[in-house]
Short mmCIF file of C-alpha atoms in Angstrom, two decimals:
data_model
loop_
_atom_site.label_atom_id
_atom_site.label_comp_id
_atom_site.label_asym_id
_atom_site.label_seq_id
_atom_site.Cartn_x
_atom_site.Cartn_y
_atom_site.Cartn_z
CA MET E 578 18.35 -108.45 39.17
CA SER E 579 20.46 -108.23 42.33
CA ASN E 580 19.95 -105.33 44.44
CA THR E 581 23.80 -104.35 44.49
CA VAL E 582 23.82 -103.47 40.80
CA TRP E 583 22.81 -99.68 41.68
CA ILE E 584 25.10 -99.53 44.63
CA ASN E 585 27.93 -100.93 42.62
CA ALA E 586 27.12 -98.40 39.71
CA LEU E 587 26.97 -95.50 41.91
CA ALA E 588 30.43 -96.26 43.44
CA GLU E 589 31.98 -96.91 40.11
CA LEU E 590 30.52 -94.02 38.36
CA GLN E 591 31.68 -91.95 41.64
CA GLN E 592 35.46 -93.26 41.14
CA GLN E 593 35.24 -92.08 37.51
CA GLY E 594 33.82 -88.70 38.51
CA GLU E 595 30.74 -89.34 36.14
CA PRO E 596 27.46 -87.77 37.55
CA CYS E 597 24.49 -89.57 37.63
CA VAL E 598 21.20 -89.80 38.98
CA LEU E 599 19.72 -92.18 41.46
CA VAL E 600 15.83 -92.78 40.98
CA THR E 601 13.78 -94.55 43.69
CA ILE E 602 10.29 -95.40 44.01
CA ILE E 603 9.36 -94.00 47.50
CA GLU E 604 5.46 -94.47 47.08
CA GLU E 605 3.15 -97.04 45.46
CA ARG E 606 -0.53 -97.23 45.47
CA GLY E 607 -2.43 -99.96 43.94
CA SER E 608 -0.75 -102.25 41.54
CA THR E 609 2.42 -101.18 40.21
CA PRO E 610 5.42 -103.00 38.53
CA ARG E 611 8.19 -102.57 41.27
CA ASN E 612 7.88 -102.48 45.13
CA ALA E 613 8.61 -99.18 47.08
CA GLY E 614 12.52 -99.00 47.39
CA SER E 615 13.37 -100.09 44.00
CA LYS E 616 16.31 -98.07 42.47
CA MET E 617 17.72 -97.54 39.30
CA VAL E 618 20.81 -95.25 38.56
CA VAL E 619 20.93 -93.14 34.97
CA SER E 620 24.28 -91.98 33.70
CA ARG E 621 24.52 -89.90 30.45
CA GLU E 622 25.11 -93.12 28.57
CA ARG E 623 23.88 -95.97 30.67
CA LEU E 624 20.78 -97.54 32.97
CA TYR E 625 21.62 -99.59 35.87
CA ASP E 626 18.85 -101.72 37.50
CA THR E 627 15.26 -101.23 36.64
CA ILE E 628 12.34 -99.85 38.69
CA GLY E 629 10.02 -102.22 36.41
CA GLY E 630 10.68 -101.04 32.81
CA GLY E 631 8.06 -99.79 30.56
CA HIS E 632 7.00 -96.27 30.02
CA LEU E 633 7.29 -95.26 33.54
CA GLU E 634 11.10 -95.99 33.51
CA TYR E 635 11.30 -94.50 30.01
CA LYS E 636 10.00 -91.30 31.29
CA ALA E 637 11.94 -91.65 34.77
CA GLN E 638 15.08 -91.86 32.42
CA LYS E 639 14.19 -89.04 30.38
CA ILE E 640 13.68 -86.78 33.27
CA ALA E 641 17.01 -87.93 34.85
CA ARG E 642 18.87 -87.19 31.39
CA GLU E 643 17.38 -83.67 31.42
CA MET E 644 18.29 -82.91 35.34
CA LEU E 645 22.04 -84.35 34.16
CA GLU E 646 22.22 -82.07 30.94
CA ASN E 647 20.79 -79.09 33.23
CA ARG E 648 23.54 -79.86 35.82
CA VAL E 649 20.65 -79.75 38.34
CA ARG E 650 21.83 -80.47 41.94
CA GLU E 651 18.42 -80.37 43.96
CA THR E 652 16.49 -83.50 44.71
CA ARG E 653 12.95 -83.86 42.82
CA LEU E 654 9.88 -85.65 43.24
CA GLU E 655 7.48 -86.66 40.69
CA ARG E 656 4.12 -88.43 40.90
CA PHE E 657 2.87 -90.83 38.15
CA SER E 658 -0.26 -92.43 37.52
CA LEU E 659 0.08 -95.60 35.84
CA GLY E 660 -2.96 -95.51 33.86
CA ALA E 661 -3.54 -95.16 30.14
CA SER E 662 -1.31 -92.03 29.84
CA LEU E 663 1.62 -94.18 30.80
CA GLY E 664 0.84 -97.04 28.64
CA GLN E 665 0.59 -99.48 31.66
CA CYS E 666 -2.42 -101.04 32.68
CA CYS E 667 -1.93 -101.77 36.29
CA GLY E 668 -3.52 -98.80 37.40
CA GLY E 669 -1.63 -97.91 40.27
CA ALA E 670 0.25 -94.58 41.06
CA THR E 671 3.70 -94.24 41.87
CA VAL E 672 5.98 -91.40 43.55
CA LEU E 673 9.60 -91.45 42.16
CA LEU E 674 12.29 -89.65 43.94
CA PHE E 675 15.33 -88.25 41.62
CA GLU E 676 18.53 -87.60 43.70
CA PRO E 677 21.45 -85.93 41.60
CA MET E 678 24.78 -87.38 42.68
CA GLY E 679 28.58 -86.56 41.74
CA GLN E 680 27.33 -83.71 39.57
CA PRO E 681 30.81 -81.81 39.08
CA GLN E 682 30.37 -78.06 39.55
CA ALA E 683 33.33 -77.33 37.14
CA HIS E 684 35.30 -78.74 34.69
CA ILE E 685 38.76 -78.09 35.15
CA ALA E 686 41.94 -78.43 33.13
CA VAL E 687 45.05 -78.09 34.84
CA PHE E 688 48.29 -77.52 32.89
CA GLY E 689 51.56 -78.36 34.74
CA ALA E 690 52.18 -81.21 37.22
CA GLY E 691 55.06 -79.19 38.93
CA HIS E 692 55.08 -78.17 42.81
CA VAL E 693 52.13 -76.12 42.54
CA GLY E 694 50.01 -78.46 40.10
CA ARG E 695 50.63 -81.40 42.85
CA ALA E 696 49.40 -79.33 45.59
CA LEU E 697 46.59 -78.29 44.07
CA VAL E 698 45.10 -81.06 42.20
CA PRO E 699 44.52 -83.20 45.43
CA LEU E 700 42.35 -80.16 46.65
CA LEU E 701 40.49 -79.77 43.50
CA ALA E 702 39.71 -83.51 43.29
CA SER E 703 38.33 -83.19 46.93
CA LEU E 704 35.81 -80.58 45.50
CA PRO E 705 32.59 -81.31 43.12
CA CYS E 706 34.86 -80.96 40.29
CA LYS E 707 36.01 -82.97 37.17
CA VAL E 708 39.54 -82.54 36.55
CA ARG E 709 41.86 -83.28 33.77
CA TRP E 710 45.83 -82.74 34.60
CA ILE E 711 47.84 -82.33 31.53
CA ASP E 712 51.54 -82.14 31.20
CA SER E 713 54.03 -83.14 28.44
CA ARG E 714 56.33 -84.85 30.97
CA GLU E 715 54.97 -88.45 32.58
CA SER E 716 57.74 -87.95 35.15
CA GLU E 717 56.49 -85.18 36.60
CA PHE E 718 52.97 -86.86 37.74
CA PRO E 719 52.86 -88.39 41.29
CA ALA E 720 52.93 -92.13 41.45
CA GLN E 721 49.39 -91.93 42.84
CA ILE E 722 46.80 -89.74 40.98
CA PRO E 723 43.55 -88.54 43.29
CA ALA E 724 40.34 -90.41 42.35
CA GLY E 725 38.23 -88.93 39.96
CA VAL E 726 41.27 -87.37 38.51
CA GLU E 727 42.11 -87.97 34.45
CA LYS E 728 45.87 -87.90 33.84
CA VAL E 729 46.67 -86.69 30.35
CA VAL E 730 50.25 -86.92 29.05
CA ASN E 731 50.37 -85.11 25.57
CA ASP E 732 53.82 -83.73 23.90
CA GLU E 733 51.13 -81.42 22.09
CA VAL E 734 49.73 -79.75 25.32
CA VAL E 735 48.06 -76.73 23.54
CA ASP E 736 45.70 -79.25 21.70
CA GLU E 737 44.12 -80.26 25.07
CA VAL E 738 42.54 -76.67 25.12
CA ASP E 739 39.94 -77.88 22.57
CA ASN E 740 38.90 -81.09 24.53
CA MET E 741 37.27 -79.21 27.33
CA PRO E 742 33.43 -78.36 27.24
CA ALA E 743 32.12 -74.62 27.15
CA GLY E 744 32.30 -73.24 30.46
CA SER E 745 35.04 -75.01 31.58
CA TYR E 746 37.84 -73.61 34.19
CA PHE E 747 41.41 -73.20 32.85
CA ILE E 748 44.64 -73.25 35.27
CA VAL E 749 48.01 -72.53 33.58
CA MET E 750 51.04 -73.17 35.48
CA THR E 751 53.46 -75.08 33.38
CA HIS E 752 57.50 -75.30 33.49
CA ASN E 753 57.70 -72.58 30.26
CA HIS E 754 56.88 -69.17 29.59
CA GLN E 755 56.36 -69.76 25.94
CA LEU E 756 53.88 -72.58 26.50
CA ASP E 757 52.16 -70.49 29.22
CA LEU E 758 51.65 -67.87 26.35
CA GLU E 759 50.74 -70.56 23.50
CA LEU E 760 48.11 -71.92 26.02
CA THR E 761 46.87 -68.46 26.94
CA ALA E 762 46.15 -67.49 23.35
CA ALA E 763 44.40 -70.91 22.62
CA ILE E 764 42.13 -70.47 25.92
CA LEU E 765 41.46 -66.55 24.95
CA GLU E 766 40.85 -67.28 21.39
CA ARG E 767 37.95 -69.97 22.48
CA ASN E 768 36.52 -67.20 25.23
CA ASP E 769 33.91 -69.65 26.33
CA PHE E 770 35.44 -70.45 29.60
CA THR E 771 33.91 -69.61 33.02
CA TYR E 772 37.36 -69.11 34.65
CA TYR E 773 40.97 -68.86 33.29
CA GLY E 774 43.71 -68.35 35.78
CA LEU E 775 47.43 -68.04 34.99
CA ILE E 776 50.04 -68.25 37.56
CA GLY E 777 52.78 -65.67 37.92
CA SER E 778 53.30 -61.98 38.67
CA LYS E 779 51.98 -58.53 37.85
CA SER E 780 55.11 -58.17 35.73
CA LYS E 781 54.44 -61.45 33.91
CA ARG E 782 50.64 -60.35 33.23
CA ALA E 783 52.05 -57.03 31.62
CA LYS E 784 54.39 -58.90 29.20
CA PHE E 785 51.55 -61.23 28.47
CA GLU E 786 49.08 -58.43 27.89
CA HIS E 787 51.44 -56.56 25.74
CA ARG E 788 52.11 -60.01 23.33
CA LEU E 789 48.24 -60.78 23.16
CA ARG E 790 47.58 -57.45 22.02
CA ASP E 791 50.19 -57.71 19.22
CA ARG E 792 48.57 -60.81 18.38
CA GLY E 793 45.15 -59.14 17.86
CA PHE E 794 43.41 -59.94 21.07
CA GLN E 795 40.76 -57.73 22.29
CA PRO E 796 41.48 -55.94 25.70
CA GLU E 797 38.03 -56.96 26.96
CA THR E 798 39.23 -60.58 26.38
CA VAL E 799 42.77 -60.25 27.83
CA GLN E 800 40.94 -58.82 30.99
CA ARG E 801 39.15 -62.05 31.72
CA MET E 802 42.38 -63.70 32.65
CA ARG E 803 43.21 -64.13 36.20
CA CYS E 804 46.94 -63.34 36.65
CA PRO E 805 48.20 -63.22 39.32
CA MET E 806 45.60 -65.72 40.26
CA GLY E 807 44.04 -66.85 43.66
CA ILE E 808 42.67 -65.19 46.32
CA ALA E 809 44.96 -62.08 47.25
CA GLU E 810 44.14 -62.26 50.79
CA VAL E 811 45.79 -65.74 51.00
CA LYS E 812 49.38 -64.74 51.34
CA GLY E 813 52.25 -67.14 51.11
CA LYS E 814 54.91 -68.74 48.84
CA LEU E 815 54.41 -72.57 49.81
CA PRO E 816 53.11 -74.63 47.08
CA VAL E 817 50.33 -75.68 49.29
CA GLU E 818 49.46 -71.88 50.16
CA ILE E 819 49.37 -71.04 46.69
CA ALA E 820 47.16 -74.01 45.96
CA VAL E 821 44.70 -72.99 48.44
CA SER E 822 44.45 -69.74 47.63
CA ILE E 823 43.81 -70.69 43.65
CA ALA E 824 41.23 -73.25 45.01
CA GLY E 825 39.48 -70.57 46.93
CA GLU E 826 39.00 -68.77 43.75
CA VAL E 827 37.84 -71.78 41.91
CA ILE E 828 35.09 -72.28 44.84
CA ALA E 829 34.14 -68.44 44.94
CA THR E 830 33.45 -68.58 41.01
CA TYR E 831 31.31 -71.63 41.01
CA ASN E 832 29.44 -70.58 43.95
CA ALA E 833 28.81 -67.33 42.31
CA ASN E 834 27.75 -69.15 39.10
CA PHE E 835 25.26 -71.66 41.23
CA GLY E 836 22.46 -70.74 42.99
CA GLU E 837 18.82 -69.41 43.02
CA LYS E 838 17.82 -66.87 40.47
CA SER E 839 17.75 -63.56 41.66
CA ALA E 840 14.40 -61.57 41.90
CA ASP E 841 14.66 -60.10 38.29
CA GLY E 842 14.88 -63.68 37.41
CA GLU E 843 18.32 -63.21 35.85
CA LYS E 844 21.07 -65.90 37.08
CA PRO E 845 23.77 -64.23 39.48
CA VAL E 846 26.84 -63.48 37.56
CA PRO E 847 30.32 -64.32 39.27
CA MET E 848 31.48 -60.97 40.99
CA LEU E 849 35.20 -62.29 39.74
CA MET E 850 34.39 -60.89 36.38
CA PRO E 851 35.94 -57.48 35.48
CA ALA E 852 32.99 -55.16 35.75
CA ALA E 853 32.95 -54.30 31.98
CA ARG E 854 32.01 -57.99 31.45
CA ARG E 855 29.66 -58.00 34.14
CA SER E 856 27.75 -55.19 32.63
CA GLN E 857 27.42 -56.92 29.19
CA THR E 858 26.41 -60.25 30.90
CA GLY E 859 23.80 -58.55 33.04
#
């Protein structure tokens, strides 16, 4: 195979916002199936190029898929002896480097392609995020959608809430208060999100809290809604100022979610969560 296969695969996967792992033979001793420098790319669904086939490649693929599953971001080195244990008779040893590429820190659904949505989505697209941008109105979207962003036009906007994985980020800023409320109810019903932000004022929040309580939502669930959303210190009414404030809060959340384990072995919990929820999680 041409050695451009893995390069093209990386570029294509990056364009699609699809995470993958680049596997490279960095050291070889004795007889090995491929030379040092041989590479392959492993995505969730496919393999691109080869590091020599056989059981070594199978094991490398298994490790890479586990890294993708666990959203590992650190590189990893593994040494393999190519003896009987790997079912390969060449008798050499190989060191493989595993490099995660394009792993999104956050899966984000942005509902609404109005002024703030159009300012926010390019910012999110430049972060390690996978963004689905959803609106019922095709005409609201700009002609150029940022690379790695999936545009979704659906008359039944609320149905899209179910199409996001657990742990997603939801940002709601539609043109319609009633639609905002229906989306809020669907998102809080799931209650498996990492972050939910609703655009609006404190009085909008108070109205929504009242209506959600009437629908039977528990106060601690409603408390997880960020409204007004964004970092309060970032003032301003321009769409780009509001967008920067929201993007900052998204970054603060995924940075709080990601990191080394703390001394007691627990994962760090985002400080953006209400105190009551933090104590439940900790």
